[in-house]
Short mmCIF file of C-alpha atoms and ligand atoms in Angstrom, two decimals:
data_model
loop_
_atom_site.label_atom_id
_atom_site.label_comp_id
_atom_site.label_asym_id
_atom_site.label_seq_id
_atom_site.Cartn_x
_atom_site.Cartn_y
_atom_site.Cartn_z
CA UNK A 1 8.90 -17.19 -32.00
CA UNK A 2 8.77 -14.52 -29.32
CA UNK A 3 12.06 -12.83 -28.51
CA UNK A 4 13.27 -11.12 -25.37
CA UNK A 5 12.76 -7.35 -25.22
CA UNK A 6 15.59 -4.93 -26.09
CA UNK A 7 17.56 -3.23 -23.37
CA UNK A 8 20.74 -1.50 -22.31
CA UNK A 9 23.98 -3.35 -22.80
CA UNK A 10 26.43 -1.11 -21.05
CA UNK A 11 25.13 -0.54 -17.54
CA UNK A 12 27.77 -1.20 -14.94
CA UNK A 13 26.42 -3.77 -12.48
CA UNK A 14 27.61 -1.88 -9.38
CA UNK A 15 26.04 1.35 -10.50
CA UNK A 16 22.90 -0.35 -11.69
CA UNK A 17 22.44 -2.09 -8.37
CA UNK A 18 22.91 1.15 -6.46
CA UNK A 19 20.45 2.95 -8.74
CA UNK A 20 17.94 0.15 -8.34
CA UNK A 21 18.23 0.36 -4.59
CA UNK A 22 18.33 4.13 -4.23
CA UNK A 23 16.36 5.65 -7.05
CA UNK A 24 14.76 3.09 -9.33
CA UNK A 25 11.94 5.19 -10.78
CA UNK A 26 14.11 7.40 -13.05
CA UNK A 27 15.81 4.22 -14.27
CA UNK A 28 12.50 2.62 -15.29
CA UNK A 29 11.32 5.92 -16.77
CA UNK A 30 14.45 6.06 -18.92
CA UNK A 31 14.01 2.45 -20.01
CA UNK A 32 10.46 3.21 -21.16
CA UNK A 33 11.64 6.28 -23.03
CA UNK A 34 14.59 4.58 -24.70
CA UNK A 35 13.19 1.12 -25.44
CA UNK A 36 9.39 1.46 -25.48
CA UNK A 37 6.72 -0.79 -24.04
CA UNK A 38 8.98 -3.69 -23.11
CA UNK A 39 12.62 -3.70 -22.10
CA UNK A 40 15.03 -6.04 -20.39
CA UNK A 41 18.23 -5.74 -18.42
CA UNK A 42 20.04 -7.96 -16.05
CA UNK A 43 21.73 -7.35 -12.76
CA UNK A 44 23.94 -9.88 -10.97
CA UNK A 45 22.62 -12.54 -13.29
CA UNK A 46 18.98 -11.71 -12.57
CA UNK A 47 17.00 -10.84 -15.72
CA UNK A 48 14.44 -8.08 -15.24
CA UNK A 49 11.76 -7.49 -17.87
CA UNK A 50 9.96 -4.16 -17.63
CA UNK A 51 6.53 -3.66 -19.20
CA UNK A 52 5.10 -0.22 -19.76
CA UNK A 53 1.87 -0.57 -21.70
CA UNK A 54 -1.61 -1.16 -20.22
CA UNK A 55 -2.27 -4.16 -22.50
CA UNK A 56 1.00 -5.84 -21.54
CA UNK A 57 0.43 -5.09 -17.85
CA UNK A 58 -3.06 -6.61 -18.09
CA UNK A 59 -1.56 -9.75 -19.59
CA UNK A 60 1.04 -9.96 -16.86
CA UNK A 61 -1.33 -9.41 -13.92
CA UNK A 62 -4.53 -10.97 -15.22
CA UNK A 63 -4.47 -13.25 -18.27
CA UNK A 64 -1.10 -14.91 -17.66
CA UNK A 65 -0.86 -14.46 -13.91
CA UNK A 66 -0.90 -18.21 -13.35
CA UNK A 67 2.55 -18.58 -14.89
CA UNK A 68 4.07 -16.22 -12.34
CA UNK A 69 4.75 -16.17 -8.61
CA UNK A 70 5.35 -13.22 -6.33
CA UNK A 71 8.95 -12.21 -6.79
CA UNK A 72 11.80 -12.81 -4.39
CA UNK A 73 11.59 -9.55 -2.48
CA UNK A 74 8.23 -10.59 -1.15
CA UNK A 75 9.24 -14.19 -0.74
CA UNK A 76 11.84 -12.91 1.67
CA UNK A 77 9.28 -11.10 3.77
CA UNK A 78 7.82 -14.45 4.78
CA UNK A 79 9.99 -14.10 7.90
CA UNK A 80 7.25 -11.83 9.22
CA UNK A 81 4.20 -12.46 7.12
CA UNK A 82 4.50 -16.25 7.09
CA UNK A 83 2.08 -17.63 4.54
CA UNK A 84 -0.28 -14.65 4.53
CA UNK A 85 -2.27 -13.40 1.55
CA UNK A 86 0.47 -11.14 0.29
CA UNK A 87 3.12 -13.84 0.11
CA UNK A 88 1.39 -17.22 -0.37
CA UNK A 89 0.87 -18.99 -3.70
CA UNK A 90 -1.96 -21.17 -4.97
CA UNK A 91 -3.64 -23.36 -3.87
CA UNK A 92 -3.16 -21.87 -0.38
CA UNK A 93 -3.58 -18.32 -1.65
CA UNK A 94 -6.91 -19.09 -3.32
CA UNK A 95 -8.30 -20.67 -0.17
CA UNK A 96 -7.07 -17.87 2.11
CA UNK A 97 -8.42 -15.25 -0.27
CA UNK A 98 -11.86 -16.93 -0.21
CA UNK A 99 -11.75 -17.02 3.58
CA UNK A 100 -10.69 -13.42 4.00
CA UNK A 101 -12.90 -11.88 1.30
CA UNK A 102 -16.10 -11.53 3.40
CA UNK A 103 -14.19 -9.34 5.87
CA UNK A 104 -13.83 -6.83 3.02
CA UNK A 105 -17.40 -6.80 1.73
CA UNK A 106 -18.91 -3.37 1.32
CA UNK A 107 -21.31 -3.64 4.30
CA UNK A 108 -18.51 -4.86 6.48
CA UNK A 109 -16.23 -1.99 5.49
CA UNK A 110 -19.04 0.43 6.31
CA UNK A 111 -18.93 -0.93 9.87
CA UNK A 112 -15.26 0.02 10.16
CA UNK A 113 -16.04 3.61 9.10
CA UNK A 114 -16.96 4.69 12.60
CA UNK A 115 -13.61 3.56 14.00
CA UNK A 116 -11.80 5.29 11.11
CA UNK A 117 -13.51 8.61 11.76
CA UNK A 118 -13.03 8.31 15.54
CA UNK A 119 -9.26 7.93 15.03
CA UNK A 120 -9.15 10.96 12.70
CA UNK A 121 -11.22 12.98 15.16
CA UNK A 122 -8.70 12.22 17.91
CA UNK A 123 -5.87 13.34 15.63
CA UNK A 124 -7.57 16.60 14.75
CA UNK A 125 -8.21 17.32 18.44
CA UNK A 126 -4.54 16.79 19.22
CA UNK A 127 -3.22 19.31 16.66
CA UNK A 128 -2.62 22.90 17.80
CA UNK A 129 -3.00 26.02 15.71
CA UNK A 130 0.32 27.10 14.19
CA UNK A 131 2.03 23.85 15.22
CA UNK A 132 4.79 22.44 13.02
CA UNK A 133 4.37 18.78 12.17
CA UNK A 134 5.70 16.09 9.91
CA UNK A 135 2.46 15.24 8.18
CA UNK A 136 3.85 11.92 6.92
CA UNK A 137 4.58 10.86 10.50
CA UNK A 138 1.13 12.03 11.55
CA UNK A 139 -0.53 9.96 8.83
CA UNK A 140 1.53 6.89 9.80
CA UNK A 141 0.34 7.24 13.39
CA UNK A 142 -3.23 7.72 12.29
CA UNK A 143 -3.45 4.77 9.89
CA UNK A 144 -1.69 2.53 12.42
CA UNK A 145 -4.38 3.47 14.91
CA UNK A 146 -7.09 2.74 12.33
CA UNK A 147 -5.75 -0.66 11.40
CA UNK A 148 -5.23 -1.61 15.08
CA UNK A 149 -8.82 -0.72 15.87
CA UNK A 150 -10.44 -2.23 12.79
CA UNK A 151 -8.37 -5.39 12.85
CA UNK A 152 -8.28 -6.13 16.55
CA UNK A 153 -11.32 -4.29 17.81
CA UNK A 154 -12.19 -0.80 18.86
CA UNK A 155 -12.88 -2.03 22.38
CA UNK A 156 -9.63 -3.79 23.17
CA UNK A 157 -7.93 -0.59 24.31
CA UNK A 158 -4.71 -1.68 25.99
CA UNK A 159 -4.18 -4.66 23.72
CA UNK A 160 -4.55 -2.61 20.56
CA UNK A 161 -2.03 -0.13 21.93
CA UNK A 162 0.41 -2.88 22.79
CA UNK A 163 0.07 -4.39 19.35
CA UNK A 164 0.46 -0.95 17.86
CA UNK A 165 3.70 -0.41 19.77
CA UNK A 166 5.17 -3.78 18.77
CA UNK A 167 4.19 -3.21 15.17
CA UNK A 168 5.69 0.24 15.06
CA UNK A 169 8.95 -1.41 16.01
CA UNK A 170 8.50 -3.97 13.26
CA UNK A 171 7.67 -1.32 10.70
CA UNK A 172 10.83 0.56 11.64
CA UNK A 173 12.84 -2.57 11.09
CA UNK A 174 10.99 -3.56 7.96
CA UNK A 175 13.67 -2.34 5.52
CA UNK A 176 15.98 -4.91 7.07
CA UNK A 177 13.74 -7.57 5.62
CA UNK A 178 14.34 -6.24 2.18
CA UNK A 179 18.08 -6.46 2.62
CA UNK A 180 19.38 -9.25 0.37
CA UNK A 181 21.18 -10.69 3.40
CA UNK A 182 18.06 -10.73 5.57
CA UNK A 183 17.63 -14.50 5.80
CA UNK A 184 21.25 -14.73 6.93
CA UNK A 185 21.05 -11.82 9.39
CA UNK A 186 18.01 -13.32 10.98
CA UNK A 187 20.04 -16.28 12.12
CA UNK A 188 22.65 -14.13 13.82
CA UNK A 189 21.29 -12.85 17.13
CA UNK A 190 24.43 -10.76 17.67
CA UNK A 191 23.23 -8.03 15.29
CA UNK A 192 21.38 -5.73 17.71
CA UNK A 193 18.68 -4.60 15.30
CA UNK A 194 18.02 -8.22 14.41
CA UNK A 195 17.64 -9.17 18.04
CA UNK A 196 15.21 -6.31 18.46
CA UNK A 197 13.41 -7.47 15.37
CA UNK A 198 13.04 -11.00 16.66
CA UNK A 199 11.87 -9.74 20.01
CA UNK A 200 9.27 -7.55 18.31
CA UNK A 201 8.00 -10.50 16.27
CA UNK A 202 7.88 -12.69 19.40
CA UNK A 203 6.04 -10.05 21.37
CA UNK A 204 3.54 -9.59 18.63
CA UNK A 205 3.08 -13.32 18.23
CA UNK A 206 2.39 -13.71 21.95
CA UNK A 207 -0.25 -10.99 21.92
CA UNK A 208 -1.92 -12.15 18.73
CA UNK A 209 -2.02 -15.80 19.77
CA UNK A 210 -3.47 -14.85 23.18
CA UNK A 211 -6.21 -12.86 21.46
CA UNK A 212 -6.97 -15.70 19.09
CA UNK A 213 -7.25 -18.14 21.99
CA UNK A 214 -9.53 -15.87 24.00
CA UNK A 215 -11.79 -15.34 21.03
CA UNK A 216 -11.96 -18.99 20.12
CA UNK A 217 -13.17 -19.62 23.68
CA UNK A 218 -15.77 -16.86 23.71
CA UNK A 219 -16.96 -17.49 20.13
CA UNK A 220 -18.26 -13.94 20.03
CA UNK A 221 -18.26 -11.79 16.87
CA UNK A 222 -16.66 -8.52 17.93
CA UNK A 223 -17.33 -6.99 14.53
CA UNK A 224 -13.65 -6.51 13.67
CA UNK A 225 -11.48 -8.07 10.99
CA UNK A 226 -10.01 -10.66 13.34
CA UNK A 227 -13.50 -11.90 14.25
CA UNK A 228 -14.36 -12.19 10.57
CA UNK A 229 -11.25 -14.22 9.87
CA UNK A 230 -11.91 -16.43 12.89
CA UNK A 231 -15.48 -17.15 11.89
CA UNK A 232 -14.68 -17.74 8.21
CA UNK A 233 -15.37 -21.19 6.82
CA UNK A 234 -14.25 -22.29 3.38
CA UNK A 235 -17.67 -23.42 2.15
CA UNK A 236 -16.56 -23.61 -1.49
CA UNK A 237 -13.56 -25.71 -0.54
CA UNK A 238 -12.84 -28.03 2.35
CA UNK A 239 -15.39 -26.48 4.73
CA UNK A 240 -12.70 -25.75 7.30
CA UNK A 241 -11.48 -22.48 8.79
CA UNK A 242 -8.02 -21.10 9.48
CA UNK A 243 -5.52 -22.56 11.89
CA UNK A 244 -4.10 -20.30 14.58
CA UNK A 245 -0.91 -19.96 12.58
CA UNK A 246 -2.83 -18.91 9.45
CA UNK A 247 -4.85 -16.40 11.45
CA UNK A 248 -1.66 -14.97 12.86
CA UNK A 249 -0.07 -14.71 9.41
CA UNK A 250 -3.13 -13.00 7.92
CA UNK A 251 -3.45 -10.58 10.83
CA UNK A 252 0.20 -9.62 10.50
CA UNK A 253 -0.14 -9.25 6.72
CA UNK A 254 -3.18 -7.01 6.93
CA UNK A 255 -1.56 -4.93 9.60
CA UNK A 256 1.58 -4.17 7.66
CA UNK A 257 0.06 -4.14 4.16
CA UNK A 258 -2.80 -1.96 5.29
CA UNK A 259 -1.15 0.86 7.09
CA UNK A 260 1.90 2.30 5.39
CA UNK A 261 0.34 2.41 1.92
CA UNK A 262 -2.66 4.42 3.10
CA UNK A 263 -0.44 6.69 5.19
CA UNK A 264 1.69 7.48 2.15
CA UNK A 265 -1.36 8.14 -0.01
CA UNK A 266 -2.62 10.66 2.55
CA UNK A 267 0.79 12.25 3.16
CA UNK A 268 1.29 12.88 -0.57
CA UNK A 269 -2.25 14.20 -0.78
CA UNK A 270 -1.49 16.85 1.87
CA UNK A 271 1.71 17.69 0.05
CA UNK A 272 -0.11 18.22 -3.24
CA UNK A 273 -2.82 20.24 -1.52
CA UNK A 274 -0.08 22.40 -0.01
CA UNK A 275 1.36 22.99 -3.48
CA UNK A 276 -2.08 23.75 -4.93
CA UNK A 277 -4.02 26.07 -2.60
CA UNK A 278 -6.84 26.41 -5.15
CA UNK A 279 -7.53 22.66 -4.98
CA UNK A 280 -7.24 22.78 -1.17
CA UNK A 281 -9.85 25.54 -1.08
CA UNK A 282 -12.15 23.53 -3.32
CA UNK A 283 -11.73 20.53 -1.00
CA UNK A 284 -12.55 22.57 2.10
CA UNK A 285 -15.66 24.00 0.43
CA UNK A 286 -16.65 20.48 -0.64
CA UNK A 287 -16.40 18.92 2.84
CA UNK A 288 -18.23 21.88 4.36
CA UNK A 289 -21.02 21.49 1.85
CA UNK A 290 -21.39 17.73 2.28
CA UNK A 291 -20.86 17.55 6.04
CA UNK A 292 -21.44 20.96 7.58
CA UNK A 293 -20.15 20.66 11.12
CA UNK A 294 -20.81 17.00 11.80
CA UNK A 295 -18.36 14.15 11.52
CA UNK A 296 -18.61 12.00 8.40
CA UNK A 297 -20.13 8.51 8.40
CA UNK A 298 -20.03 5.65 5.91
CA UNK A 299 -23.25 7.00 4.41
CA UNK A 300 -21.45 10.23 3.41
CA UNK A 301 -18.76 8.38 1.51
CA UNK A 302 -20.51 8.34 -1.90
CA UNK A 303 -21.15 12.08 -1.67
CA UNK A 304 -17.53 12.88 -0.83
CA UNK A 305 -16.72 12.37 -4.50
CA UNK A 306 -14.39 15.33 -4.84
CA UNK A 307 -12.35 14.17 -1.84
CA UNK A 308 -12.12 10.80 -3.57
CA UNK A 309 -10.99 12.43 -6.83
CA UNK A 310 -8.27 14.32 -4.92
CA UNK A 311 -7.03 11.07 -3.40
CA UNK A 312 -7.19 9.28 -6.75
CA UNK A 313 -5.17 12.00 -8.46
CA UNK A 314 -2.66 11.97 -5.63
CA UNK A 315 -2.22 8.19 -6.07
CA UNK A 316 -1.75 8.75 -9.79
CA UNK A 317 1.21 11.06 -9.22
CA UNK A 318 2.52 9.30 -6.10
CA UNK A 319 1.33 5.68 -6.19
CA UNK A 320 2.07 4.24 -2.71
CA UNK A 321 2.79 0.86 -4.32
CA UNK A 322 5.10 2.22 -6.99
CA UNK A 323 5.67 -1.08 -8.83
CA UNK A 324 4.56 -4.71 -8.82
CA UNK A 325 6.81 -7.57 -9.78
CA UNK A 326 6.44 -11.24 -10.60
CA UNK A 327 8.79 -14.17 -11.01
CA UNK A 328 8.30 -16.22 -14.21
CA UNK A 329 7.91 -19.91 -13.31
CA UNK A 330 8.32 -20.92 -16.97
CA UNK A 331 8.95 -19.18 -20.30
CA UNK A 332 5.94 -16.90 -20.85
CA UNK A 333 4.97 -14.83 -23.89
CA UNK A 334 3.48 -11.44 -23.08
CA UNK A 335 2.32 -9.61 -26.19
CA UNK A 336 5.11 -10.32 -28.65
CA UNK A 337 7.75 -10.62 -25.92
CA UNK A 338 9.36 -13.57 -24.25
CA UNK A 339 9.80 -13.49 -20.48
CA UNK A 340 12.34 -16.24 -19.84
CA UNK A 341 11.81 -18.64 -16.95
CA UNK A 342 13.40 -17.21 -13.79
CA UNK A 343 13.15 -13.59 -14.99
CA UNK A 344 11.39 -10.98 -12.88
CA UNK A 345 8.67 -9.06 -14.72
CA UNK A 346 8.00 -5.54 -13.47
CA UNK A 347 5.17 -3.08 -14.08
CA UNK A 348 5.58 0.35 -12.49
CA UNK A 349 2.59 2.44 -11.52
CA UNK A 350 5.02 5.30 -10.94
CA UNK A 351 5.94 5.30 -14.64
CA UNK A 352 2.62 4.27 -16.28
CA UNK A 353 0.63 6.85 -14.31
CA UNK A 354 2.68 9.65 -15.89
CA UNK A 355 2.73 8.34 -19.45
CA UNK A 356 1.78 11.15 -21.83
CA UNK A 357 0.16 8.67 -24.23
CA UNK A 358 -2.56 8.09 -21.66
CA UNK A 359 -2.60 11.26 -19.60
CA UNK A 360 -3.01 14.81 -20.80
CA UNK A 361 -0.34 16.99 -19.17
CA UNK A 362 0.69 14.09 -16.95
CA UNK A 363 2.75 16.17 -14.51
CA UNK A 364 -0.19 18.41 -13.63
CA UNK A 365 -2.16 17.78 -10.40
CA UNK A 366 -5.76 17.89 -11.59
CA UNK A 367 -8.37 15.93 -9.59
CA UNK A 368 -11.04 16.68 -12.21
CA UNK A 369 -9.51 13.87 -14.30
CA UNK A 370 -11.25 11.56 -11.86
CA UNK A 371 -14.59 13.33 -11.63
CA UNK A 372 -17.65 11.22 -12.45
CA UNK A 373 -17.81 12.40 -16.04
CA UNK A 374 -14.09 11.73 -16.45
CA UNK A 375 -12.65 10.41 -19.68
CA UNK A 376 -12.55 6.67 -20.24
CA UNK A 377 -9.07 5.35 -20.11
CA UNK A 378 -7.57 1.96 -20.56
CA UNK A 379 -7.80 -0.01 -17.35
CA UNK A 380 -4.14 -0.55 -16.66
CA UNK A 381 -3.08 3.03 -17.34
CA UNK A 382 -4.11 3.50 -13.69
CA UNK A 383 -3.59 0.60 -11.29
CA UNK A 384 -2.65 1.81 -7.81
CA UNK A 385 -4.10 -1.38 -6.33
CA UNK A 386 -2.63 -3.81 -8.87
CA UNK A 387 -4.96 -6.16 -10.75
CA UNK A 388 -6.01 -9.72 -11.45
CA UNK A 389 -6.20 -12.44 -8.81
CA UNK A 390 -3.64 -10.65 -6.63
CA UNK A 391 -5.38 -7.28 -6.67
CA UNK A 392 -5.31 -5.53 -3.31
CA UNK A 393 -7.94 -7.09 -1.07
CA UNK A 394 -8.02 -3.87 0.93
CA UNK A 395 -8.91 -1.57 -1.99
CA UNK A 396 -12.46 -0.78 -0.85
CA UNK A 397 -11.22 -0.39 2.72
CA UNK A 398 -8.46 1.98 1.59
CA UNK A 399 -10.79 4.23 -0.44
CA UNK A 400 -13.24 4.49 2.45
CA UNK A 401 -10.45 5.11 4.92
CA UNK A 402 -8.55 7.61 2.79
CA UNK A 403 -11.65 9.66 1.98
CA UNK A 404 -13.03 9.69 5.53
CA UNK A 405 -9.71 10.60 7.13
CA UNK A 406 -9.05 13.32 4.58
CA UNK A 407 -12.54 14.78 5.01
CA UNK A 408 -12.45 14.67 8.82
CA UNK A 409 -9.09 16.44 8.99
CA UNK A 410 -9.88 18.94 6.21
CA UNK A 411 -13.01 20.02 8.08
CA UNK A 412 -10.86 21.60 10.78
CA UNK A 413 -7.40 22.11 9.36
CA UNK A 414 -5.55 23.55 6.42
CA UNK A 415 -1.86 22.98 6.00
CA UNK A 416 1.02 25.15 4.87
CA UNK A 417 4.08 23.44 3.46
CA UNK A 418 7.33 24.45 5.15
CA UNK A 419 9.28 23.04 2.25
CA UNK A 420 8.00 22.56 -1.27
CA UNK A 421 10.94 20.40 -2.07
CA UNK A 422 10.06 16.82 -1.10
CA UNK A 423 11.64 13.91 -2.94
CA UNK A 424 9.99 10.54 -3.37
CA UNK A 425 11.89 7.58 -2.02
CA UNK A 426 10.95 4.35 -3.73
CA UNK A 427 11.62 1.76 -1.05
CA UNK A 428 8.97 -0.86 -0.33
CA UNK A 429 6.40 1.87 -0.75
CA UNK A 430 6.76 5.36 -2.18
CA UNK A 431 7.64 7.48 0.84
CA UNK A 432 8.45 11.17 1.13
CA UNK A 433 12.17 11.24 1.85
CA UNK A 434 12.74 12.99 5.17
CA UNK A 435 9.02 13.46 5.77
CA UNK A 436 6.82 16.46 4.92
CA UNK A 437 7.19 19.44 7.23
CA UNK A 438 4.01 21.50 7.52
CA UNK A 439 2.40 24.11 9.72
CA UNK A 440 -1.22 23.38 10.55
CA UNK A 441 -3.73 26.21 10.61
CA UNK A 442 -7.08 25.92 12.28
CA UNK A 443 -9.91 26.80 9.89
CA UNK A 444 -12.21 29.36 11.34
C1 LIG B 501 -3.75 3.28 -0.55
C2 LIG B 501 -3.68 2.12 0.05
C3 LIG B 501 -3.22 0.84 -0.59
C4 LIG B 501 -2.52 0.62 -1.76
C5 LIG B 501 -2.01 1.66 -2.75
C6 LIG B 501 -2.37 -0.82 -1.89
C7 LIG B 501 -1.75 -1.43 -2.96
C8 LIG B 501 -1.67 -2.80 -3.14
C9 LIG B 501 -1.15 -3.44 -4.32
C10 LIG B 501 -0.60 -2.74 -5.57
C11 LIG B 501 -1.25 -4.78 -4.14
C12 LIG B 501 -0.88 -5.88 -5.14
C13 LIG B 501 0.58 -6.21 -5.06
C14 LIG B 501 0.99 -7.16 -6.17
O1 LIG B 501 0.22 -7.45 -7.08
O2 LIG B 501 2.13 -7.62 -6.11
C15 LIG B 501 -1.81 -4.99 -2.82
C16 LIG B 501 -2.05 -6.23 -2.26
C17 LIG B 501 -2.57 -6.41 -1.00
N1 LIG B 501 -3.04 -5.42 -0.14
FE1 LIG B 501 -3.07 -3.44 -0.51
N2 LIG B 501 -2.94 -1.42 -0.81
C18 LIG B 501 -3.48 -0.47 -0.01
C19 LIG B 501 -4.18 -0.66 1.17
C20 LIG B 501 -4.43 -1.88 1.74
C21 LIG B 501 -5.21 -2.10 2.94
C22 LIG B 501 -5.92 -0.99 3.71
C23 LIG B 501 -5.15 -3.45 3.21
C24 LIG B 501 -5.79 -4.22 4.34
C25 LIG B 501 -6.52 -3.75 5.29
C26 LIG B 501 -4.35 -4.06 2.17
C27 LIG B 501 -4.05 -5.40 2.11
C28 LIG B 501 -3.48 -6.02 1.02
C29 LIG B 501 -3.28 -7.47 0.91
C30 LIG B 501 -3.65 -8.52 1.95
C31 LIG B 501 -2.72 -7.71 -0.35
C32 LIG B 501 -2.37 -9.07 -0.96
C33 LIG B 501 -3.57 -9.56 -1.74
C34 LIG B 501 -3.36 -10.89 -2.44
O3 LIG B 501 -2.26 -11.17 -2.94
O4 LIG B 501 -4.33 -11.66 -2.48
N3 LIG B 501 -3.93 -3.10 1.30
N4 LIG B 501 -2.07 -3.76 -2.24
#
């Protein structure tokens, strides 16, 4: 008979809750150190089982995934995402995933590369030599621009900007969603930020629905993600496409899921490059060698392998999605451990990626770990994009985007950190608390 994992007895609920909200990573790190590969604690009656071994994580996300649902935090975000890919459960999830998948095929992603580079080129033209910037804010702006253009079309101009503006408002208000009282607050229009939130959702809905209607009429393939979703037919299933509501939910999901994660990955990358000038120099030499003076294209992506290794190593140390969690729909045995029905099972990239059993000198920033001849490691010792049936659908998109943006900016600019002291804030994603202040220097 499997038994529940060991765990702390004496944590005060109030303190535990505050720690979980404010600074959960050290808590999970301590649990792994004190109790090993599986541990359990409970807070306000909610059991949380934490797994910290690649084999157990593989079981959770792949082999036994069908016994779990997305946990409550995400369930709550349905206010905005509706029944999009991130939040839906089977059988709807399976159908939507089949419909959306072609939009993320390799050839299709290559077509978005041009828009990605164009956005980065605009950013690098805007920067001024010696200027002080918050590079996290800059990366948020840039990836928002990229997702607006690739999702809704490079040629929509005004509309993409309007959507961008409404979404920025939503993103700002996003933490509200994660407030345990969110479903209640939403019903109370007197709370100003909630009213703003609802207005932002309504505005966005109006714009997205208008675009969907116009495109349904014209039946033209504009080459962007929205066109792909509109044209998708579920040939393996019922043969049908998506309703307007489903299209809206998926568009909203891709927009929010696709922009902050990539922005954080890039922001942390600049931070690490600022801390390690030798690696920054190697990156500059690499992009000069591969690209010379011209802007990168999708065809350059495979040759920008060092830029990719830098990004990979940055996501090891600062995984933008710092943990994944699942709600057990029944009693499930993972390894030798029982996850009781109703418990939330957690796997934390932020902890696993720094586990000395799987990483030599885990605290050291060393992109060569990810070079082509790199050591073989067990699959779930590194899982920035999750795994199993719910693995990030945007993974290929994110690698292409991250590498091309990094290369385009690094061609012209080097950065100097104004503060080396930047703390990670584990909210929905792993953000740099207070941003990352830098001075940008034009490369001559
Ligand atoms: C560095 C960038 C990114 C990281 C680190 C990341 C990470 C993740 C992770 C860990 C998951 C799985 C969550 C879970 O299992 O609970 C996920 C799911 C997802 N991601 Fe990403 N993501 C990134 C970029 C993107 C982009 C660019 C898009 C879209 C354009 C995207 C769209 C999605 C969607 C739709 C899902 C839900 C998939 C499903 O459940 O079927 N992500 N992402």
